[in-house]
Tab-separated table of C-alpha atoms in Angstrom:
chain	number	residue	atom	x	y	z
D	624	MET	CA	76.495	126.898	-21.702
D	625	ARG	CA	77.675	124.438	-19.452
D	626	LYS	CA	78.888	127.204	-17.352
D	627	GLY	CA	75.313	128.494	-17.375
D	628	ARG	CA	74.027	125.248	-16.490
D	629	LEU	CA	76.732	124.811	-13.140
D	630	VAL	CA	75.053	128.444	-12.037
D	631	ALA	CA	71.802	127.540	-12.592
D	632	LEU	CA	72.966	124.356	-10.275
D	633	GLY	CA	74.458	126.184	-7.909
D	634	ILE	CA	71.077	128.412	-7.420
D	635	VAL	CA	69.560	125.201	-6.925
D	636	LEU	CA	71.492	123.871	-4.655
D	637	ALA	CA	71.968	127.127	-2.692
D	638	VAL	CA	68.050	126.895	-2.582
D	639	LEU	CA	67.206	123.649	-1.429
D	640	ALA	CA	70.606	122.709	0.710
D	641	PRO	CA	69.301	125.139	3.733
D	642	LEU	CA	65.573	124.035	2.702
D	643	GLY	CA	66.668	120.061	3.137
D	644	TYR	CA	68.567	120.869	6.512
D	645	LEU	CA	65.566	122.830	7.782
D	646	TRP	CA	63.140	119.913	6.588
D	647	ALA	CA	65.945	117.515	8.049
D	648	THR	CA	66.225	119.385	11.543
D	649	SER	CA	62.221	119.668	12.001
D	650	LEU	CA	61.276	115.750	12.159
D	651	VAL	CA	60.073	114.872	15.478
D	652	PRO	CA	61.500	111.162	16.370
D	653	SER	CA	58.565	108.449	16.137
D	654	THR	CA	59.457	107.599	19.800
D	655	TYR	CA	60.822	109.643	22.581
D	656	ASN	CA	60.954	110.383	26.394
D	657	ALA	CA	58.760	113.414	27.335
D	658	ALA	CA	61.893	113.609	30.041
D	659	GLU	CA	64.737	113.879	27.698
D	660	MET	CA	63.094	116.075	25.212
D	661	GLY	CA	64.374	120.186	24.167
D	662	HIS	CA	66.511	121.913	26.316
D	663	ALA	CA	66.698	122.468	30.426
D	664	ASP	CA	65.973	126.000	31.708
D	665	TYR	CA	66.604	126.074	35.000
D	666	GLY	CA	65.341	129.465	35.405
D	667	GLY	CA	68.667	130.968	37.416
D	668	GLY	CA	68.336	128.350	40.154
D	669	PRO	CA	70.659	125.206	40.360
D	670	SER	CA	71.353	122.694	37.592
D	671	GLY	CA	72.328	119.800	40.389
D	672	GLY	CA	69.770	118.723	43.110
D	673	HIS	CA	68.829	114.821	42.948
D	674	GLU	CA	68.662	113.928	39.521
D	675	HIS	CA	70.992	110.911	40.173
D	676	HIS	CA	67.885	109.022	42.171
D	677	HIS	CA	66.098	108.966	39.156
D	678	ARG	CA	62.946	108.189	40.647
D	679	SER	CA	60.357	107.191	38.461
D	680	ILE	CA	56.815	109.263	37.939
D	681	ALA	CA	55.176	105.821	37.671
D	682	ASP	CA	55.342	105.424	41.497
D	683	LEU	CA	53.736	109.318	42.231
D	684	THR	CA	50.281	107.715	42.980
D	685	GLY	CA	47.374	108.407	44.643
D	686	PRO	CA	46.242	105.698	47.389
D	687	ARG	CA	46.632	101.912	45.962
D	688	THR	CA	45.005	100.648	49.081
D	689	GLY	CA	41.478	101.455	50.444
D	690	THR	CA	37.967	101.456	49.982
D	691	PRO	CA	37.247	104.288	47.650
D	692	ASP	CA	34.267	106.996	48.356
D	693	VAL	CA	33.505	107.155	44.510
D	694	ALA	CA	33.960	104.247	42.649
D	695	VAL	CA	32.824	105.170	38.946
D	696	THR	CA	33.751	102.901	35.532
D	697	LEU	CA	33.967	105.039	32.288
D	698	THR	CA	33.695	103.050	29.202
D	699	ALA	CA	34.582	104.909	26.107
D	700	ARG	CA	33.296	104.084	23.002
D	701	GLN	CA	33.752	105.813	19.281
D	702	GLU	CA	30.194	105.970	18.407
D	703	ARG	CA	27.688	108.689	16.953
D	704	LYS	CA	25.393	109.711	19.624
D	705	ASP	CA	23.277	112.967	18.890
D	706	PHE	CA	25.932	115.890	18.135
D	707	ALA	CA	29.036	113.241	19.128
D	708	THR	CA	31.420	111.202	17.823
D	709	TYR	CA	33.057	109.889	21.520
D	710	THR	CA	30.917	108.821	23.952
D	711	LEU	CA	31.812	107.979	27.802
D	712	ASN	CA	28.669	105.435	29.000
D	713	GLY	CA	26.873	106.131	26.389
D	714	SER	CA	26.878	109.722	26.326
D	715	SER	CA	28.951	113.331	26.012
D	716	PRO	CA	29.102	115.180	27.938
D	717	GLY	CA	29.889	111.863	30.007
D	718	PRO	CA	28.560	111.249	33.656
D	719	LEU	CA	29.163	114.017	36.488
D	720	ILE	CA	31.460	112.656	39.192
D	721	ARG	CA	30.522	113.787	42.035
D	722	ALA	CA	32.868	113.881	45.479
D	723	GLU	CA	33.501	115.767	48.467
D	724	SER	CA	37.030	117.094	49.590
D	725	GLY	CA	38.851	114.436	51.273
D	726	ASP	CA	36.988	111.755	49.395
D	727	LEU	CA	39.202	108.792	48.099
D	728	VAL	CA	37.983	108.682	44.056
D	729	GLU	CA	38.715	105.533	41.932
D	730	VAL	CA	37.902	105.813	38.531
D	731	THR	CA	37.968	102.735	35.765
D	732	LEU	CA	38.537	103.647	32.149
D	733	VAL	CA	37.279	100.932	29.897
D	734	ASN	CA	38.407	101.506	26.101
D	735	GLU	CA	35.490	99.510	24.272
D	736	SER	CA	35.926	101.151	20.946
D	737	VAL	CA	38.047	104.497	20.483
D	738	GLN	CA	40.431	103.415	17.763
D	739	ASP	CA	43.794	105.633	18.685
D	740	GLY	CA	43.372	105.071	22.620
D	741	ALA	CA	42.312	106.954	25.246
D	742	THR	CA	43.139	108.133	28.829
D	743	LEU	CA	41.479	110.812	31.379
D	744	HIS	CA	43.209	113.669	32.383
D	745	TRP	CA	41.615	115.487	35.738
D	746	HIS	CA	41.771	119.405	34.309
D	747	GLY	CA	42.286	121.688	37.309
D	748	ILE	CA	42.969	118.892	39.949
D	749	ASP	CA	46.301	118.927	41.173
D	750	VAL	CA	46.491	114.693	41.246
D	751	PRO	CA	49.853	113.302	41.751
D	752	ASN	CA	51.441	113.073	38.597
D	753	GLY	CA	51.337	109.359	38.053
D	754	GLU	CA	47.318	109.871	37.955
D	755	ASP	CA	47.460	112.936	35.479
D	756	GLY	CA	46.702	110.904	32.760
D	757	VAL	CA	48.856	112.037	30.001
D	758	ALA	CA	49.670	109.246	27.107
D	759	GLY	CA	53.151	108.879	26.927
D	760	VAL	CA	53.827	110.749	29.711
D	761	THR	CA	52.137	109.593	33.116
D	762	GLN	CA	50.908	106.424	31.335
D	763	GLU	CA	50.055	104.221	28.205
D	764	ALA	CA	47.185	105.379	26.319
D	765	VAL	CA	44.536	102.727	27.078
D	766	PRO	CA	43.801	100.556	23.942
D	767	ILE	CA	41.090	98.992	22.599
D	768	GLY	CA	40.049	96.146	25.062
D	769	GLY	CA	42.210	97.692	27.661
D	770	ARG	CA	41.225	99.432	31.293
D	771	HIS	CA	43.065	101.674	33.522
D	772	VAL	CA	42.356	102.355	37.189
D	773	TYR	CA	42.876	106.078	38.408
D	774	ARG	CA	42.942	106.668	42.097
D	775	PHE	CA	43.357	110.347	44.247
D	776	ARG	CA	42.320	112.175	46.714
D	777	ALA	CA	40.031	114.827	46.286
D	778	GLU	CA	41.543	117.490	48.333
D	779	GLU	CA	40.466	120.772	46.752
D	780	GLY	CA	36.578	121.525	46.477
D	781	GLY	CA	35.325	122.957	43.238
D	782	THR	CA	34.177	122.848	39.904
D	783	TYR	CA	36.582	120.686	37.259
D	784	TRP	CA	36.027	118.563	33.926
D	785	TYR	CA	37.824	115.418	33.149
D	786	HIS	CA	38.921	114.408	29.351
D	787	SER	CA	41.197	112.438	27.276
D	788	HIS	CA	44.983	113.673	26.846
D	789	GLN	CA	45.413	110.894	23.972
D	790	VAL	CA	44.752	112.689	20.362
D	791	SER	CA	43.250	115.300	22.369
D	792	SER	CA	42.396	117.696	19.524
D	793	GLU	CA	40.323	114.903	18.157
D	794	VAL	CA	38.583	113.114	20.693
D	795	VAL	CA	37.878	115.928	23.166
D	796	LYS	CA	36.533	118.024	19.923
D	797	GLY	CA	34.518	115.091	19.535
D	798	GLY	CA	32.571	114.431	23.103
D	799	LEU	CA	35.217	112.682	25.249
D	800	PHE	CA	35.261	114.555	28.304
D	801	GLY	CA	32.965	114.932	31.499
D	802	PRO	CA	32.238	117.131	34.647
D	803	ILE	CA	33.563	116.512	38.093
D	804	VAL	CA	32.524	118.628	41.034
D	805	ILE	CA	33.920	118.153	44.392
D	806	ALA	CA	31.624	119.790	46.832
D	807	PRO	CA	28.320	118.471	48.501
D	808	LYS	CA	25.591	118.895	46.130
D	809	THR	CA	23.413	122.424	46.711
D	810	PRO	CA	19.521	122.941	46.326
D	811	GLY	CA	20.487	125.592	43.559
D	812	GLU	CA	23.581	124.128	41.676
D	813	VAL	CA	23.480	124.345	38.058
D	814	ILE	CA	25.851	122.655	36.229
D	815	ALA	CA	26.597	124.416	32.736
D	816	THR	CA	29.087	122.428	30.783
D	817	ILE	CA	29.692	124.023	27.540
D	818	HIS	CA	30.962	122.226	24.073
D	819	THR	CA	30.726	122.988	20.459
D	820	TYR	CA	29.652	119.729	18.127
D	821	ASP	CA	30.307	120.164	14.691
D	822	GLY	CA	29.438	123.900	14.545
D	823	LYS	CA	26.953	123.107	16.960
D	824	ARG	CA	27.355	125.053	20.322
D	825	THR	CA	25.751	123.277	23.129
D	826	ILE	CA	25.192	123.362	27.200
D	827	ASN	CA	25.267	119.998	28.863
D	828	GLY	CA	24.902	118.142	25.224
D	829	ARG	CA	21.972	120.247	24.209
D	830	ALA	CA	21.282	123.246	22.241
D	831	GLY	CA	18.957	126.169	22.082
D	832	VAL	CA	17.251	127.655	25.374
D	833	GLN	CA	16.607	125.038	28.698
D	834	ARG	CA	15.055	125.848	31.636
D	835	VAL	CA	15.850	124.808	35.670
D	836	ASP	CA	12.885	124.810	37.637
D	837	LEU	CA	14.525	126.652	40.951
D	838	PRO	CA	11.968	128.571	43.946
D	839	THR	CA	12.256	132.176	44.283
D	840	GLY	CA	14.872	133.366	46.566
D	841	THR	CA	17.154	129.891	46.481
D	842	THR	CA	20.659	130.893	45.727
D	843	ALA	CA	21.689	129.902	42.827
D	844	ARG	CA	25.622	128.639	41.840
D	845	VAL	CA	26.159	128.024	38.255
D	846	ARG	CA	29.135	126.034	37.715
D	847	VAL	CA	30.611	126.719	34.008
D	848	ILE	CA	33.084	124.613	32.234
D	849	ASN	CA	34.273	125.418	28.884
D	850	THR	CA	35.362	122.675	27.305
D	851	ASP	CA	36.181	123.920	23.802
D	852	ASN	CA	39.060	125.712	22.070
D	853	ALA	CA	38.442	129.596	22.215
D	854	ILE	CA	37.277	132.148	24.806
D	855	LEU	CA	33.423	132.414	25.862
D	856	ARG	CA	31.707	135.365	27.091
D	857	VAL	CA	29.025	133.903	30.178
D	858	GLY	CA	27.218	135.454	32.402
D	859	LEU	CA	23.491	136.065	34.546
D	860	SER	CA	21.101	138.436	33.297
D	861	THR	CA	20.807	139.183	36.840
D	862	PRO	CA	23.392	140.917	39.151
D	863	TYR	CA	25.679	138.143	40.153
D	864	ARG	CA	29.005	137.339	41.928
D	865	VAL	CA	32.089	135.471	40.526
D	866	VAL	CA	32.323	133.190	43.676
D	867	ALA	CA	35.341	130.771	41.816
D	868	VAL	CA	37.610	130.721	39.279
D	869	ASP	CA	39.321	127.246	38.413
D	870	GLY	CA	38.289	125.467	41.042
D	871	ARG	CA	39.348	128.191	43.668
D	872	GLU	CA	36.866	130.467	45.974
D	873	VAL	CA	37.439	134.052	45.382
D	874	ASP	CA	37.755	136.278	48.283
D	875	GLY	CA	35.162	138.667	48.523
D	876	PRO	CA	32.919	138.675	45.638
D	877	THR	CA	31.132	141.805	44.541
D	878	THR	CA	28.413	142.198	42.767
D	879	VAL	CA	28.489	142.580	38.992
D	880	THR	CA	26.588	143.169	35.790
D	881	ARG	CA	28.894	142.352	33.370
D	882	ALA	CA	29.853	139.277	31.285
D	883	TYR	CA	32.833	136.906	32.319
D	884	ALA	CA	35.330	135.933	29.484
D	885	LEU	CA	35.910	132.339	30.334
D	886	ALA	CA	39.017	130.735	28.793
D	887	ALA	CA	38.806	127.407	27.088
D	888	GLY	CA	39.404	124.840	29.818
D	889	GLY	CA	38.797	127.219	32.065
D	890	ARG	CA	35.876	127.055	35.072
D	891	VAL	CA	33.829	129.663	36.814
D	892	ASP	CA	30.982	129.538	39.424
D	893	LEU	CA	28.789	132.542	38.990
D	894	GLU	CA	26.038	133.215	41.878
D	895	ALA	CA	22.674	134.895	42.345
D	896	VAL	CA	19.398	134.988	44.207
D	897	VAL	CA	16.778	133.544	41.924
D	898	PRO	CA	14.465	136.626	41.332
D	899	ALA	CA	10.826	136.163	40.939
D	900	GLY	CA	10.627	136.687	37.412
D	901	GLY	CA	13.603	133.954	37.024
D	902	MET	CA	16.947	134.738	35.114
D	903	ARG	CA	19.093	133.560	32.714
D	904	PHE	CA	22.313	132.184	31.985
D	905	VAL	CA	23.736	133.322	28.915
D	906	ALA	CA	26.550	131.307	26.950
D	907	GLY	CA	27.648	133.512	24.292
D	908	THR	CA	24.326	134.547	22.995
D	909	SER	CA	20.558	134.474	23.942
D	910	ALA	CA	20.177	131.504	21.569
D	911	LEU	CA	22.436	129.639	24.134
D	912	SER	CA	21.097	129.902	27.295
D	913	VAL	CA	19.275	128.394	30.683
D	914	GLY	CA	16.217	129.933	32.230
D	915	ILE	CA	16.555	129.637	36.090
D	916	GLY	CA	13.549	130.125	38.604
D	917	PRO	CA	9.948	129.641	39.182
D	918	VAL	CA	9.238	130.985	35.501
D	919	ASP	CA	10.712	131.073	32.206
D	920	ALA	CA	12.824	134.340	32.080
D	921	GLN	CA	12.322	136.920	29.175
D	922	PRO	CA	15.674	136.519	26.817
D	923	ALA	CA	18.648	138.475	27.627
D	924	GLU	CA	21.971	139.408	25.992
D	925	LEU	CA	25.164	139.831	27.648
D	926	PRO	CA	26.718	143.182	28.036
D	927	ALA	CA	29.783	144.469	26.448
D	928	GLU	CA	31.963	145.073	29.283
D	929	THR	CA	33.572	142.132	31.191
D	930	VAL	CA	34.793	141.332	34.740
D	931	ASP	CA	38.402	141.847	34.969
D	932	LEU	CA	39.998	139.717	37.975
D	933	LEU	CA	43.223	141.503	38.291
D	934	SER	CA	40.750	144.075	40.096
D	935	TYR	CA	38.165	141.758	41.328
D	936	GLY	CA	37.563	140.816	44.720
D	937	THR	CA	39.321	141.480	48.220
D	938	PRO	CA	43.272	141.271	48.681
D	939	LYS	CA	44.592	138.247	51.034
D	940	PRO	CA	47.669	136.999	51.878
D	941	ILE	CA	48.990	133.915	49.033
D	942	GLY	CA	50.949	132.200	51.776
D	943	PHE	CA	54.766	132.628	50.085
D	944	ASP	CA	56.141	135.478	48.805
D	945	PRO	CA	56.917	135.569	44.737
D	946	ALA	CA	59.798	138.227	45.341
D	947	LYS	CA	61.870	135.310	46.659
D	948	ALA	CA	61.587	133.334	43.646
D	949	ASP	CA	63.898	130.450	43.479
D	950	ARG	CA	63.382	130.108	39.747
D	951	ARG	CA	62.270	132.650	37.142
D	952	PHE	CA	60.962	131.567	33.722
D	953	GLU	CA	59.791	133.361	30.488
D	954	TYR	CA	57.628	131.557	28.199
D	955	ARG	CA	57.498	133.783	25.174
D	956	ILE	CA	54.983	132.588	22.518
D	957	GLY	CA	55.702	133.691	18.819
D	958	ARG	CA	55.077	132.213	15.573
D	959	ARG	CA	56.850	131.532	12.430
D	960	PRO	CA	57.208	129.901	9.095
D	961	GLY	CA	59.147	126.836	8.642
D	962	PHE	CA	58.757	123.023	8.890
D	963	LEU	CA	57.216	120.871	12.029
D	964	ASP	CA	58.086	117.191	11.461
D	965	GLY	CA	58.603	117.770	7.695
D	966	MET	CA	55.692	119.602	7.110
D	967	PRO	CA	55.712	123.452	5.806
D	968	GLY	CA	53.860	125.722	7.702
D	969	LEU	CA	53.458	129.138	10.037
D	970	TRP	CA	54.624	127.172	13.480
D	971	TRP	CA	53.803	128.600	16.923
D	972	THR	CA	57.091	128.888	19.028
D	973	ILE	CA	58.285	128.768	22.548
D	974	ASN	CA	61.359	131.058	23.267
D	975	GLY	CA	61.974	131.445	19.821
D	976	HIS	CA	62.036	127.676	18.949
D	977	LYS	CA	60.086	125.057	17.476
D	978	PHE	CA	59.024	122.186	19.055
D	979	PRO	CA	60.537	119.467	19.938
D	980	ASP	CA	63.371	121.900	20.661
D	981	VAL	CA	61.572	123.637	23.337
D	982	PRO	CA	62.813	124.875	26.718
D	983	MET	CA	62.119	122.185	29.816
D	984	PHE	CA	61.561	124.484	32.390
D	985	MET	CA	63.473	122.391	35.763
D	986	VAL	CA	62.408	122.882	39.171
D	987	ALA	CA	63.169	121.207	42.480
D	988	GLU	CA	60.363	120.712	45.295
D	989	GLY	CA	59.910	123.352	47.061
D	990	ASP	CA	61.121	126.025	44.540
D	991	VAL	CA	58.976	129.127	44.561
D	992	VAL	CA	58.753	129.571	40.699
D	993	ARG	CA	58.014	133.323	39.141
D	994	MET	CA	56.759	133.024	35.069
D	995	THR	CA	56.803	135.591	32.719
D	996	ILE	CA	54.091	134.369	29.775
D	997	ALA	CA	54.507	136.686	26.790
D	998	ASN	CA	52.673	136.547	23.728
D	999	THR	CA	53.203	138.104	20.272
D	1000	SER	CA	52.148	135.244	17.924
D	1001	GLY	CA	49.051	137.174	16.746
D	1002	GLN	CA	46.237	134.546	18.197
D	1003	ALA	CA	45.423	134.529	22.243
D	1004	HIS	CA	46.334	131.089	23.683
D	1005	PRO	CA	44.625	129.798	27.003
D	1006	MET	CA	47.690	128.578	28.756
D	1007	HIS	CA	47.538	125.343	30.876
D	1008	LEU	CA	49.803	123.805	33.711
D	1009	HIS	CA	49.181	120.595	34.714
D	1010	GLY	CA	49.239	119.786	38.725
D	1011	HIS	CA	49.660	123.423	39.856
D	1012	HIS	CA	47.549	126.706	40.379
D	1013	ALA	CA	49.305	129.652	39.890
D	1014	VAL	CA	48.741	133.203	40.806
D	1015	VAL	CA	48.608	135.778	38.665
D	1016	LEU	CA	50.745	139.074	39.559
D	1017	SER	CA	50.424	140.835	37.026
D	1018	ARG	CA	49.271	141.889	33.488
D	1019	ASN	CA	50.955	143.984	31.150
D	1020	GLY	CA	53.036	145.709	33.666
D	1021	HIS	CA	49.849	146.490	36.141
D	1022	PRO	CA	49.767	144.824	39.367
D	1023	SER	CA	46.783	142.486	40.823
D	1024	THR	CA	45.209	144.236	43.214
D	1025	GLY	CA	42.040	142.126	44.288
D	1026	ALA	CA	41.588	138.894	45.634
D	1027	PRO	CA	44.622	136.460	44.627
D	1028	TRP	CA	43.671	135.103	41.017
D	1029	TRP	CA	44.141	131.531	41.234
D	1030	THR	CA	44.466	129.793	37.812
D	1031	ASP	CA	45.105	126.399	35.945
D	1032	THR	CA	44.068	128.075	32.571
D	1033	LEU	CA	45.393	131.541	31.982
D	1034	GLU	CA	43.613	133.452	28.766
D	1035	VAL	CA	47.007	135.253	27.294
D	1036	GLY	CA	45.545	137.547	24.408
D	1037	ASN	CA	48.123	138.916	21.463
D	1038	ASP	CA	50.250	141.413	22.636
D	1039	GLU	CA	49.979	140.782	26.659
D	1040	THR	CA	52.303	140.021	28.780
D	1041	TYR	CA	51.473	137.876	32.422
D	1042	GLU	CA	53.441	137.172	35.241
D	1043	ILE	CA	52.396	134.338	37.655
D	1044	ALA	CA	53.629	132.360	40.372
D	1045	PHE	CA	53.468	129.008	42.041
D	1046	VAL	CA	54.971	127.062	44.699
D	1047	ALA	CA	56.977	123.882	43.077
D	1048	ASP	CA	54.746	121.439	45.673
D	1049	ASN	CA	53.822	118.188	43.325
D	1050	PRO	CA	56.515	116.462	41.911
D	1051	GLY	CA	56.594	114.837	38.353
D	1052	ILE	CA	56.657	115.769	34.897
D	1053	TRP	CA	53.752	118.092	34.182
D	1054	MET	CA	52.496	119.179	30.513
D	1055	ASP	CA	52.544	123.111	30.019
D	1056	HIS	CA	50.188	123.803	26.875
D	1057	CYS	CA	48.193	125.955	25.113
D	1058	HIS	CA	44.595	124.371	25.636
D	1059	ASN	CA	43.249	125.340	22.347
D	1060	LEU	CA	43.925	121.850	21.450
D	1061	PRO	CA	44.963	121.892	17.935
D	1062	HIS	CA	47.494	124.531	19.101
D	1063	ALA	CA	49.220	122.240	21.285
D	1064	SER	CA	49.206	119.204	18.412
D	1065	GLU	CA	50.906	122.018	16.555
D	1066	GLY	CA	53.962	122.369	19.181
D	1067	LEU	CA	52.590	125.039	21.586
D	1068	MET	CA	53.385	122.610	24.571
D	1069	THR	CA	56.449	122.233	27.075
D	1070	HIS	CA	56.797	120.416	30.242
D	1071	LEU	CA	57.661	121.564	33.931
D	1072	MET	CA	60.170	119.327	35.134
D	1073	TYR	CA	61.020	118.331	38.541
D	1074	ALA	CA	64.849	117.743	39.209
D	1075	GLY	CA	65.442	113.888	39.871
D	1076	TYR	CA	62.404	112.210	37.781
D	1077	THR	CA	62.009	110.200	34.882
D	1078	THR	CA	59.043	108.428	33.288
D	1079	PRO	CA	59.126	104.944	31.944
D	1080	TYR	CA	56.841	105.911	29.028
D	1081	GLN	CA	57.452	106.886	25.559
D	1082	VAL	CA	55.731	109.167	23.079
D	1083	GLY	CA	54.817	107.353	20.058
D	1084	GLY	CA	56.038	103.474	21.053
D	1085	HIS	CA	54.238	100.364	20.945
D	1086	ALA	CA	51.306	102.378	22.921
D	1087	HIS	CA	51.238	104.950	19.726
D	1088	ASN	CA	50.788	107.500	22.441
D	1089	GLU	CA	50.303	111.320	21.202
D	1090	PRO	CA	49.806	113.332	24.424
D	1091	GLU	CA	49.332	116.603	22.753
C-alpha cells in the first residue's frame, strides 16, 4: 500500500514539477525596462558599437522651440458617444489633423477621464523616437488630469492615423483614434476612416451608406484608413488607380478594376475621375459604402480578385542596396501551448520563444537591414514596425517586380514568407509588433533597438504603463 502511494506521489510530482517550472518561468515582471527585455539578436552584425554612450531616447525629440504651424489640443474621455466608449474632443474618430510637408506640428494630449491612461502614437509617421507615444517605452502613460505635448516636423506627405498606445487592444477598439493627413486639401479629397465598434462597422463613425457630392470630372482621391484588427477589402465601383500605400506615393500606378486588400493599421489612397453617374467607395460590402459624385451611384459589390502590389506599378531605384545588408534578421511567427504570465493557453512565439523571452533586433545607425518574416502560426498578422518604412523584396520567394512597395504595416498571411529591407536611419527603441492589437497584448511584439540607446521609462511601474 505504502509503495503504491509513493509511486502515485512520484507520478504526480513528475507531472506537476515541469508544469510548475513552466508556470514560474512564464511570469512577466510587474515592471521592466524595454531596453533590457528578451535576448539581443545582432543579425550577423557587430555586437559592439557605442553602447557605452547610453544616450537616452528621451532626448530624441522634435523641435522644442519655434512657433508650430499646426497646433491642436486633443482631450481624451472615457464616455459613451454614439458607437464609441472613448472619444477625443467628444467624437470618435477624433478630429482630422491636417498639416503640410515641412510643418511643425504640436499636439497636446489632455486626459480628462480615461481610467487606464492614454498616449498618442503617430501610426506610419516616422517621428523622432521620443515623440512615438508608446507607454513605458518612449513616455509615461498620461493619467487622468495629466497632459503631454508632442512636437514633430511633418516630413513625408501622406495618409496616416493616430491612436493611443496604452492598453491599445481596449481603447483603440473603443474609439481612441483619429486621422492625420500631411498634404494640402484638394477639391476631390474623401477621407474614409474605417472602424468597427461593438460589431458595427463604420466609415468616419457612421454606419450604412453615405454620400459625398463632387462634380463630374473631378479627380477624387479617397484616403482609406483601416483602424480595425483584420484585413479589409476596399475599392471603387469604377476603374481606379492605387496612388499611395502607407503614406508613400506609388510610381507608375495603372488602372485596376480589382479590390484592394488593406491590412489592419494600413492605409491606401485610391484615385479616379468621377463619372457622370457617380461612383461608390465600398468597404467590404455595398452595405457600407460612400457614394461619390453629382448623383447617388448604384450599389456595387467588390470583385473577388485583389491588387497584387508585388507586381503593381513601375520599378524605380530604392536608394540603397539590400544585397549589401549589414544585418540580416529572421522574424518567425509561430504558436504553441504553454503559459504566458502564469496563464495557460495557445500563445504566439517569435523565433520559437514566447514573450518576454523574444529577440531584440539590434542595429546601429546607418545599417542596411534585411529581415525575413515567416508566418506558420495558423493566422494572418499585420506586422507594424514603428519609426521606419521598409521595402518589400519578395513574397514566398517571388521577387518584387513592380514599383517599390514601401510599407509600415505588412499583412503576412499564414504560411507566407516576406523579405523586407530598410535603412536604420531613425535612432531609438522601436516597437515591432502585430497590429491585430489583441495579438500584441498576447505577446506578439518585440523591439528594434539601436545600440547605445536606453529608455528612462518602465513598462508597468508607478504609471501602470501597458504598451501592447
